[in-house]
XYZ file of C-alpha atoms in Angstrom:
531
model
C 27.329 -37.639 -16.053
C 26.888 -41.242 -15.064
C 28.059 -44.056 -17.325
C 25.983 -47.235 -17.368
C 27.111 -50.751 -18.243
C 27.188 -49.949 -21.949
C 30.392 -48.079 -22.825
C 28.751 -46.463 -25.829
C 25.819 -45.024 -23.851
C 26.137 -42.135 -21.421
C 23.784 -39.824 -19.499
C 24.748 -36.210 -19.038
C 23.361 -34.668 -15.832
C 23.056 -30.910 -15.474
C 21.754 -29.267 -12.312
C 20.233 -25.804 -12.671
C 19.564 -23.339 -9.878
C 18.001 -19.949 -10.538
C 16.609 -16.907 -8.745
C 18.115 -17.896 -5.394
C 17.979 -14.183 -4.515
C 20.534 -14.085 -1.751
C 18.971 -16.952 0.174
C 21.934 -18.659 1.767
C 20.597 -19.662 5.174
C 17.495 -21.889 5.576
C 15.552 -19.315 7.592
C 12.852 -16.682 7.182
C 14.433 -13.374 8.210
C 11.164 -11.870 9.402
C 11.150 -14.231 12.383
C 14.248 -16.481 12.025
C 12.072 -19.570 11.797
C 13.330 -22.547 9.747
C 12.534 -22.283 6.054
C 13.059 -24.787 3.235
C 15.043 -22.413 1.047
C 18.565 -21.420 0.229
C 21.988 -22.319 -0.983
C 22.946 -24.212 2.188
C 20.228 -26.762 1.436
C 20.891 -26.704 -2.296
C 24.511 -27.506 -1.456
C 23.431 -30.888 -0.104
C 21.611 -31.659 -3.349
C 24.520 -30.446 -5.445
C 27.010 -32.617 -3.571
C 24.746 -35.657 -3.834
C 24.328 -35.216 -7.566
C 28.032 -34.636 -8.107
C 28.876 -37.809 -6.176
C 26.365 -39.858 -8.175
C 27.404 -38.344 -11.519
C 31.199 -38.006 -11.693
C 31.180 -35.726 -14.724
C 28.570 -33.306 -13.580
C 27.644 -29.710 -14.438
C 26.018 -27.200 -12.107
C 24.931 -23.884 -13.582
C 23.250 -21.010 -11.781
C 20.857 -19.108 -14.000
C 20.950 -15.666 -12.408
C 19.623 -13.427 -9.616
C 21.969 -14.964 -7.068
C 23.559 -12.048 -5.196
C 20.518 -9.919 -4.195
C 17.344 -10.478 -2.246
C 17.852 -11.081 1.510
C 19.006 -9.010 4.474
C 22.262 -11.004 4.418
C 22.919 -9.996 0.799
C 21.895 -6.412 1.532
C 24.095 -6.160 4.624
C 27.118 -7.363 2.672
C 26.450 -5.025 -0.257
C 25.686 -1.865 1.675
C 27.286 -2.176 5.110
C 30.121 -4.723 4.975
C 31.345 -4.984 1.363
C 35.039 -5.682 2.031
C 34.884 -9.467 2.707
C 34.222 -11.819 -0.201
C 30.639 -11.949 -1.357
C 29.076 -14.737 0.741
C 27.068 -16.190 -2.165
C 30.172 -16.310 -4.358
C 32.235 -17.819 -1.548
C 29.797 -20.718 -1.318
C 29.459 -21.110 -5.090
C 33.234 -21.410 -5.316
C 33.238 -24.027 -2.565
C 30.585 -25.994 -4.444
C 32.578 -25.754 -7.695
C 29.958 -24.017 -9.818
C 30.674 -24.519 -13.498
C 29.180 -21.208 -14.509
C 26.585 -18.538 -13.820
C 24.336 -16.367 -15.931
C 23.825 -12.705 -15.155
C 20.311 -11.933 -13.929
C 18.636 -8.540 -13.861
C 18.956 -8.280 -10.070
C 22.727 -8.745 -10.261
C 22.862 -5.021 -11.122
C 20.767 -3.776 -8.185
C 23.653 -2.779 -5.937
C 25.663 -1.113 -8.687
C 28.354 -2.093 -11.134
C 31.198 -1.964 -8.595
C 29.453 -4.537 -6.410
C 28.761 -6.781 -9.400
C 32.296 -6.470 -10.746
C 33.682 -7.421 -7.333
C 31.504 -10.547 -7.299
C 32.639 -11.466 -10.803
C 36.319 -11.005 -9.855
C 35.891 -13.233 -6.827
C 34.235 -16.013 -8.815
C 36.160 -19.138 -9.792
C 33.688 -19.675 -12.616
C 32.573 -17.601 -15.622
C 29.600 -15.248 -15.665
C 27.862 -15.418 -19.032
C 25.525 -13.109 -20.951
C 26.094 -12.932 -24.698
C 23.509 -10.189 -25.156
C 24.921 -7.792 -22.513
C 27.602 -5.961 -24.434
C 29.889 -2.984 -24.109
C 27.993 -0.163 -25.777
C 31.157 1.166 -27.430
C 32.753 -2.023 -28.746
C 29.706 -4.282 -29.037
C 31.667 -7.097 -27.392
C 30.236 -9.155 -24.506
C 30.808 -7.047 -21.408
C 31.589 -9.845 -18.963
C 34.116 -11.907 -20.881
C 33.413 -15.073 -22.803
C 29.618 -15.559 -22.819
C 29.734 -19.335 -23.078
C 31.553 -22.355 -21.745
C 32.558 -25.582 -23.452
C 33.428 -28.714 -21.500
C 34.651 -32.059 -22.725
C 33.399 -34.693 -20.333
C 33.511 -38.431 -19.867
C 33.741 -40.375 -23.104
C 34.703 -37.255 -25.013
C 31.183 -35.809 -24.848
C 31.359 -32.084 -25.609
C 28.856 -29.742 -24.003
C 28.471 -26.094 -24.972
C 26.469 -23.680 -22.833
C 25.547 -20.151 -23.950
C 24.398 -17.547 -21.416
C 21.660 -14.991 -22.133
C 19.746 -12.507 -19.976
C 16.443 -10.711 -20.366
C 17.217 -7.514 -22.308
C 14.487 -5.629 -20.454
C 16.874 -4.499 -17.697
C 17.071 -0.831 -18.789
C 13.342 -0.531 -18.098
C 13.933 -1.227 -14.394
C 17.500 -0.551 -13.381
C 19.104 2.627 -12.113
C 20.850 4.033 -15.220
C 24.046 4.607 -13.250
C 24.263 0.861 -12.575
C 24.260 -0.075 -16.284
C 26.169 2.841 -17.754
C 28.233 1.811 -20.770
C 26.239 -1.366 -21.374
C 23.816 -2.304 -24.140
C 21.195 -5.030 -23.808
C 20.505 -6.849 -27.056
C 17.530 -8.945 -28.051
C 18.048 -12.457 -26.675
C 16.622 -14.284 -29.698
C 18.631 -12.321 -32.239
C 21.770 -12.819 -30.160
C 21.149 -16.563 -29.939
C 20.722 -16.702 -33.711
C 24.319 -15.489 -33.989
C 25.952 -17.487 -31.211
C 24.277 -20.904 -31.417
C 25.346 -21.653 -35.020
C 28.754 -20.155 -34.271
C 29.247 -22.534 -31.326
C 27.845 -25.447 -33.319
C 30.321 -24.820 -36.128
C 33.417 -23.940 -34.109
C 33.104 -26.029 -30.943
C 31.157 -28.980 -32.390
C 29.264 -29.810 -29.185
C 27.306 -33.008 -28.784
C 24.868 -31.119 -26.529
C 23.976 -27.442 -27.027
C 22.496 -25.788 -23.929
C 21.242 -22.222 -23.650
C 20.975 -20.859 -20.099
C 18.644 -17.869 -20.275
C 17.717 -15.617 -17.376
C 14.268 -15.054 -18.746
C 11.010 -16.921 -18.939
C 8.173 -17.670 -21.330
C 5.948 -15.156 -23.020
C 3.538 -17.775 -24.350
C 1.632 -20.810 -23.121
C 4.006 -23.776 -23.255
C 1.393 -26.017 -24.904
C -0.635 -23.736 -27.159
C 1.831 -20.976 -27.961
C -0.803 -18.353 -27.163
C 0.586 -15.133 -25.601
C 0.316 -15.077 -21.813
C 1.692 -11.555 -21.374
C 2.447 -8.486 -23.499
C 5.188 -9.381 -25.974
C 7.634 -6.770 -24.721
C 10.805 -8.820 -25.096
C 11.151 -9.391 -21.349
C 10.538 -13.136 -21.616
C 11.558 -14.751 -24.899
C 11.838 -18.415 -23.938
C 9.175 -19.653 -26.335
C 10.687 -17.690 -29.215
C 14.132 -19.127 -28.428
C 12.709 -22.633 -28.807
C 10.802 -21.874 -31.990
C 13.086 -19.468 -33.828
C 16.649 -20.566 -33.028
C 17.648 -23.923 -34.564
C 20.250 -26.044 -32.832
C 19.281 -25.721 -29.155
C 18.944 -29.029 -27.310
C 18.163 -27.732 -23.804
C 16.879 -24.336 -22.639
C 17.365 -23.494 -18.965
C 15.131 -20.608 -17.872
C 14.403 -18.423 -14.844
C 13.296 -14.897 -13.941
C 9.587 -15.736 -13.694
C 10.011 -17.900 -10.551
C 8.035 -20.684 -12.193
C 8.481 -24.416 -11.672
C 8.749 -26.207 -15.021
C 9.752 -29.817 -15.530
C 9.225 -32.512 -18.125
C 8.333 -30.079 -20.922
C 9.575 -29.956 -24.500
C 8.902 -27.143 -26.988
C 9.715 -27.733 -30.654
C 12.104 -30.503 -29.628
C 13.876 -28.328 -27.040
C 13.818 -29.586 -23.444
C 12.966 -26.711 -21.071
C 13.167 -26.360 -17.299
C 12.790 -23.725 -14.579
C 13.423 -24.335 -10.844
C 11.291 -21.715 -9.113
C 13.042 -19.311 -6.756
C 14.735 -18.816 -3.365
C 16.507 -22.159 -3.711
C 13.376 -24.164 -3.007
C 14.172 -26.509 -5.898
C 16.873 -27.350 -8.378
C 16.154 -28.583 -11.888
C 17.895 -31.787 -12.928
C 18.325 -32.270 -16.662
C 19.360 -35.686 -17.981
C 20.471 -36.081 -21.574
C 21.241 -39.632 -22.725
C 23.646 -40.054 -25.641
C 24.747 -43.072 -27.643
C 27.459 -43.801 -30.164
C 28.444 -46.768 -32.274
C 31.974 -48.121 -31.891
C 33.698 -44.859 -31.109
C 31.631 -42.848 -33.576
C 29.991 -39.488 -32.884
C 27.653 -39.108 -29.952
C 23.949 -38.631 -30.631
C 21.157 -37.669 -28.263
C 18.602 -40.414 -27.781
C 16.535 -38.996 -24.917
C 16.113 -35.865 -22.780
C 14.214 -35.374 -19.547
C 13.985 -32.921 -16.671
C 12.657 -32.992 -13.134
C 12.648 -30.769 -10.072
C 14.455 -31.721 -6.873
C 13.027 -30.103 -3.735
C 15.062 -29.043 -0.712
C 12.101 -29.707 1.565
C 13.328 -31.896 4.414
C 16.926 -31.778 3.136
C 19.546 -31.028 5.783
C 21.624 -27.917 5.194
C 25.273 -28.545 4.403
C 27.428 -28.057 7.502
C 30.412 -26.699 5.575
C 28.269 -24.003 4.003
C 26.714 -23.097 7.346
C 30.181 -22.654 8.845
C 31.279 -20.482 5.920
C 28.212 -18.290 6.325
C 28.308 -18.034 10.115
C 30.171 -14.721 10.467
C 28.119 -13.052 7.722
C 24.970 -14.276 9.418
C 26.088 -13.070 12.861
C 26.695 -9.553 11.550
C 23.391 -9.564 9.680
C 21.411 -10.654 12.740
C 23.018 -7.964 14.893
C 22.076 -5.346 12.323
C 18.526 -6.661 12.000
C 17.958 -6.450 15.746
C 19.008 -2.817 15.991
C 16.128 -0.805 17.516
C 14.870 2.022 15.302
C 12.004 3.536 17.276
C 8.346 3.049 18.170
C 4.974 3.144 16.480
C 1.878 4.512 18.181
C -1.100 2.969 16.447
C -1.555 -0.091 14.247
C 0.691 -0.800 11.256
C 0.518 -4.597 11.461
C -0.658 -6.626 8.448
C -3.201 -9.301 9.321
C -4.943 -9.567 5.940
C -3.003 -8.427 2.841
C -6.161 -8.313 0.724
C -7.738 -5.950 3.242
C -4.699 -3.666 2.956
C -5.252 -3.474 -0.819
C -8.991 -2.765 -0.570
C -8.732 0.450 1.402
C -6.268 2.957 2.792
C -4.122 1.666 5.683
C -1.668 3.294 8.116
C 1.209 1.134 6.816
C 0.873 2.145 3.168
C 0.139 5.740 4.113
C 3.324 5.787 6.197
C 5.542 4.481 3.389
C 4.039 6.966 0.947
C 4.635 9.822 3.394
C 8.289 8.783 3.787
C 8.633 8.856 0.003
C 6.905 12.242 -0.268
C 9.180 13.808 2.341
C 12.326 12.370 0.750
C 11.266 13.631 -2.680
C 9.615 16.918 -1.719
C 6.449 16.018 -3.607
C 2.777 15.859 -2.676
C 1.820 12.689 -4.601
C 3.259 9.198 -4.108
C 2.505 5.564 -4.813
C 3.802 2.299 -3.411
C 2.815 -1.350 -3.067
C 2.513 -4.037 -0.428
C 5.244 -6.094 -2.030
C 4.436 -9.546 -0.688
C 1.503 -11.274 0.956
C 3.729 -12.311 3.856
C 4.700 -8.727 4.686
C 4.166 -8.578 8.463
C 3.707 -4.834 8.807
C 5.467 -2.752 11.455
C 5.031 -3.611 15.171
C 5.047 -1.132 18.076
C 8.780 -1.580 18.740
C 10.570 -1.252 15.417
C 13.838 -2.907 14.442
C 15.655 -2.987 11.122
C 14.279 -6.507 10.699
C 10.767 -5.094 10.596
C 11.693 -2.582 7.924
C 13.424 -4.998 5.553
C 10.703 -7.594 6.099
C 8.237 -5.141 4.562
C 10.361 -3.240 2.080
C 12.085 -6.240 0.562
C 13.620 -4.725 -2.591
C 16.645 -2.417 -2.927
C 14.532 0.161 -4.747
C 15.426 3.802 -4.967
C 13.023 6.642 -5.773
C 12.334 8.804 -8.784
C 10.008 11.744 -9.240
C 8.521 11.692 -12.719
C 6.162 14.164 -14.393
C 3.009 12.502 -15.693
C -0.312 13.668 -17.060
C -3.691 13.179 -15.481
C -4.411 10.634 -18.204
C -1.273 8.701 -17.216
C -2.470 8.741 -13.618
C -5.893 7.412 -14.565
C -4.379 4.732 -16.811
C -2.068 3.608 -13.982
C -4.969 3.414 -11.534
C -6.992 1.385 -14.052
C -4.088 -1.044 -14.397
C -3.884 -1.393 -10.613
C -7.670 -1.820 -10.426
C -7.400 -4.800 -12.783
C -5.631 -6.621 -9.914
C -9.061 -7.631 -8.594
C -11.838 -9.838 -9.829
C -15.191 -10.290 -8.130
C -17.570 -13.223 -7.845
C -21.356 -13.235 -7.968
C -21.418 -13.693 -4.185
C -19.462 -10.456 -3.739
C -16.134 -12.001 -2.714
C -12.921 -10.510 -4.060
C -10.026 -12.479 -5.519
C -6.825 -11.705 -7.388
C -7.066 -11.551 -11.163
C -5.211 -14.617 -12.550
C -3.168 -12.300 -14.777
C -1.488 -11.064 -11.568
C -0.877 -14.655 -10.402
C 0.570 -16.247 -13.538
C 3.281 -17.053 -14.269
C 4.093 -15.874 -10.720
C 2.294 -13.865 -8.005
C 2.750 -10.137 -8.617
C 1.388 -8.317 -5.544
C 4.142 -5.747 -6.063
C 2.357 -4.571 -9.226
C -0.704 -3.219 -7.385
C -0.058 0.377 -6.324
C -1.730 2.484 -3.651
C -1.533 6.272 -3.738
C -1.278 9.174 -1.326
C -1.865 12.825 -2.209
C -4.833 12.194 -4.486
C -8.387 11.068 -3.729
C -9.751 8.174 -5.726
C -12.319 5.395 -5.743
C -12.071 2.117 -7.637
C -15.340 0.298 -8.333
C -14.224 -3.225 -9.189
C -17.769 -4.316 -9.979
C -17.302 -2.455 -13.264
C -15.419 -3.816 -16.304
C -11.630 -3.633 -16.352
C -10.608 -0.274 -17.778
C -13.683 1.502 -16.418
C -13.112 1.155 -12.678
C -11.787 4.605 -11.704
C -14.987 6.397 -10.700
C -13.460 9.229 -8.678
C -10.099 10.962 -9.118
C -9.228 14.337 -7.645
C -6.271 16.363 -6.373
C -6.544 19.166 -3.816
C -10.322 19.010 -4.019
C -10.462 19.456 -7.799
C -10.967 16.746 -10.448
C -7.718 15.589 -11.973
C -7.466 17.106 -15.453
C -6.385 14.628 -18.087
C -4.100 17.155 -19.814
C -2.573 18.588 -16.615
C 0.853 17.555 -15.346
C 1.612 16.119 -11.907
C 4.912 15.239 -10.220
C 4.735 11.809 -8.582
C 7.322 9.936 -6.528
C 7.542 6.174 -6.994
C 10.201 3.472 -6.903
C 12.672 3.225 -9.760
C 11.232 -0.104 -10.976
C 7.810 1.421 -11.476
C 9.129 4.720 -12.861
C 10.798 2.777 -15.666
C 7.530 1.091 -16.595
C 8.083 -2.130 -14.652
C 4.967 -4.249 -14.158
C 3.568 -3.180 -17.555
C 3.092 0.407 -16.409
C 4.121 1.576 -19.853
C 2.449 4.958 -19.363
C 5.462 5.944 -17.234
C 8.117 5.070 -19.795
C 10.004 8.051 -21.163
C 8.454 10.543 -18.764
C 10.621 13.445 -17.585
C 12.584 12.621 -14.426
C 12.214 15.612 -12.127
C 14.329 14.189 -9.316
C 16.363 11.041 -8.662
C 16.791 9.934 -5.038
C 19.528 7.249 -5.116
C 19.158 6.069 -1.484
C 17.479 2.712 -0.879
C 13.917 3.175 0.356
C 14.540 0.862 3.313
C 17.285 3.275 4.424
C 14.953 6.240 3.976
C 12.358 4.522 6.171
C 14.946 3.686 8.842
C 16.271 7.268 8.870
C 12.738 8.664 9.066
C 11.991 6.588 12.173
C 15.383 7.215 13.780
C 15.009 10.985 13.432
C 11.587 10.983 15.089
C 11.864 8.159 17.605
C 8.112 7.670 17.681
C 5.898 7.392 14.620
C 2.167 8.034 14.840
C 0.015 5.861 12.603
C -2.281 8.051 10.527
C -5.156 7.273 8.206
C -6.728 9.919 5.957
C -8.801 7.420 3.919
C -7.990 9.172 0.650
C -8.889 6.100 -1.407
C -11.137 3.076 -1.358
C -12.217 0.084 -3.390
C -15.917 -0.581 -3.887
C -16.935 -4.210 -4.449
């Protein structure tokens, strides 16, 4: 908060980070090239803003401790030292953090350790103990009295959709309440009891509707309730959002200033709330604005780099461990080409899943367009550069109709032009790119004709040489995110779980290669896309 020449006028400055996803170092782990991301670069921005605004708040809005090889290495292979992300957040004097859905990915023990190590509160009013109904992570809000006696209250909320994705063992004993209904309880309570001059809600969730028109932009599942928070909960001055990896600045909904700073630490959102008072009277808000601050070209903070050095050294050693060799071609040159027809890379990952699960049908995705594929000499770096999430596997029992419905949903990933070119359906690009929601299958034979209308594109579907019967049952292995219905694959929700394989898929892939030494790229061309 910076005070200008008028003693009765003050500007509150809040910096929001969100969805940093374990990015601490400003590098791309696939090749160690410099990358304008991460907490080391954000640290420079945070320190600058703190110096310019003596009474300053920095809040992280969730998904901080998962997402990079460094975060994975600490969680799975070297968990005894302090969590590196928390160590840096403490150094930078974070005022608070909101729990994100990915905070649970490595299990409750890992999360609880991070919370214990934090010198700041973790907030989520709608994540409660299922027995007592009380917030499970302590006080779900913070109140600070700043320069001039300005009181700021901040309530933390998280998307309640977590049980649809997360390993049940990681969230045992927790209940996830509707964010809007929870805010309706807590915001007036804080207004009445704490009497803040500024009421901020920090919500690890995004927007389910167009910010200007209010029209739905996605199924109204309750995953993203940002618009409803603005419209249905009186008393919110500022809504900080995340989860969708969007960049939002300078927007107001129903009088509520909203912001979202993207992901990976590429930007921070700066919120400025100007207040005035008359001769020592109560403060009143006279203006609100938000903008994004990019880390592009910003030098990483040297103190943070020194703090991270030993974690990074161990991570790099692990990443360079040789796993084995590949005979054949598993390199990705064109991600769209991978999704338009069977490829050795996708076939390989599906075969690893099928062996681990003991099933004959599997699906997986090419998770990101920058997935490099697997080169002839394989290291751990190559594996985690392709399988970038800490997913585990589940075998669920589905019907042939479920299978067809899932393939139709995947087929909607594409749209075609009159000249025959193929592009990604905008619904898979907004509010963020979702390549991880297009699945490719092994163990069945199918053809997708994307010249046909959405919902009518599966033109061939068979198993073991016979047409898939819509009323028959099939056991399919897939990652835990998809098995829970993630990515709007609602046909999988509530299906019987035949087997749960709790090992991370990246570990299964590494073990598969280590046991064999040499992997032979295969291609059975069991599926294709016609366009």
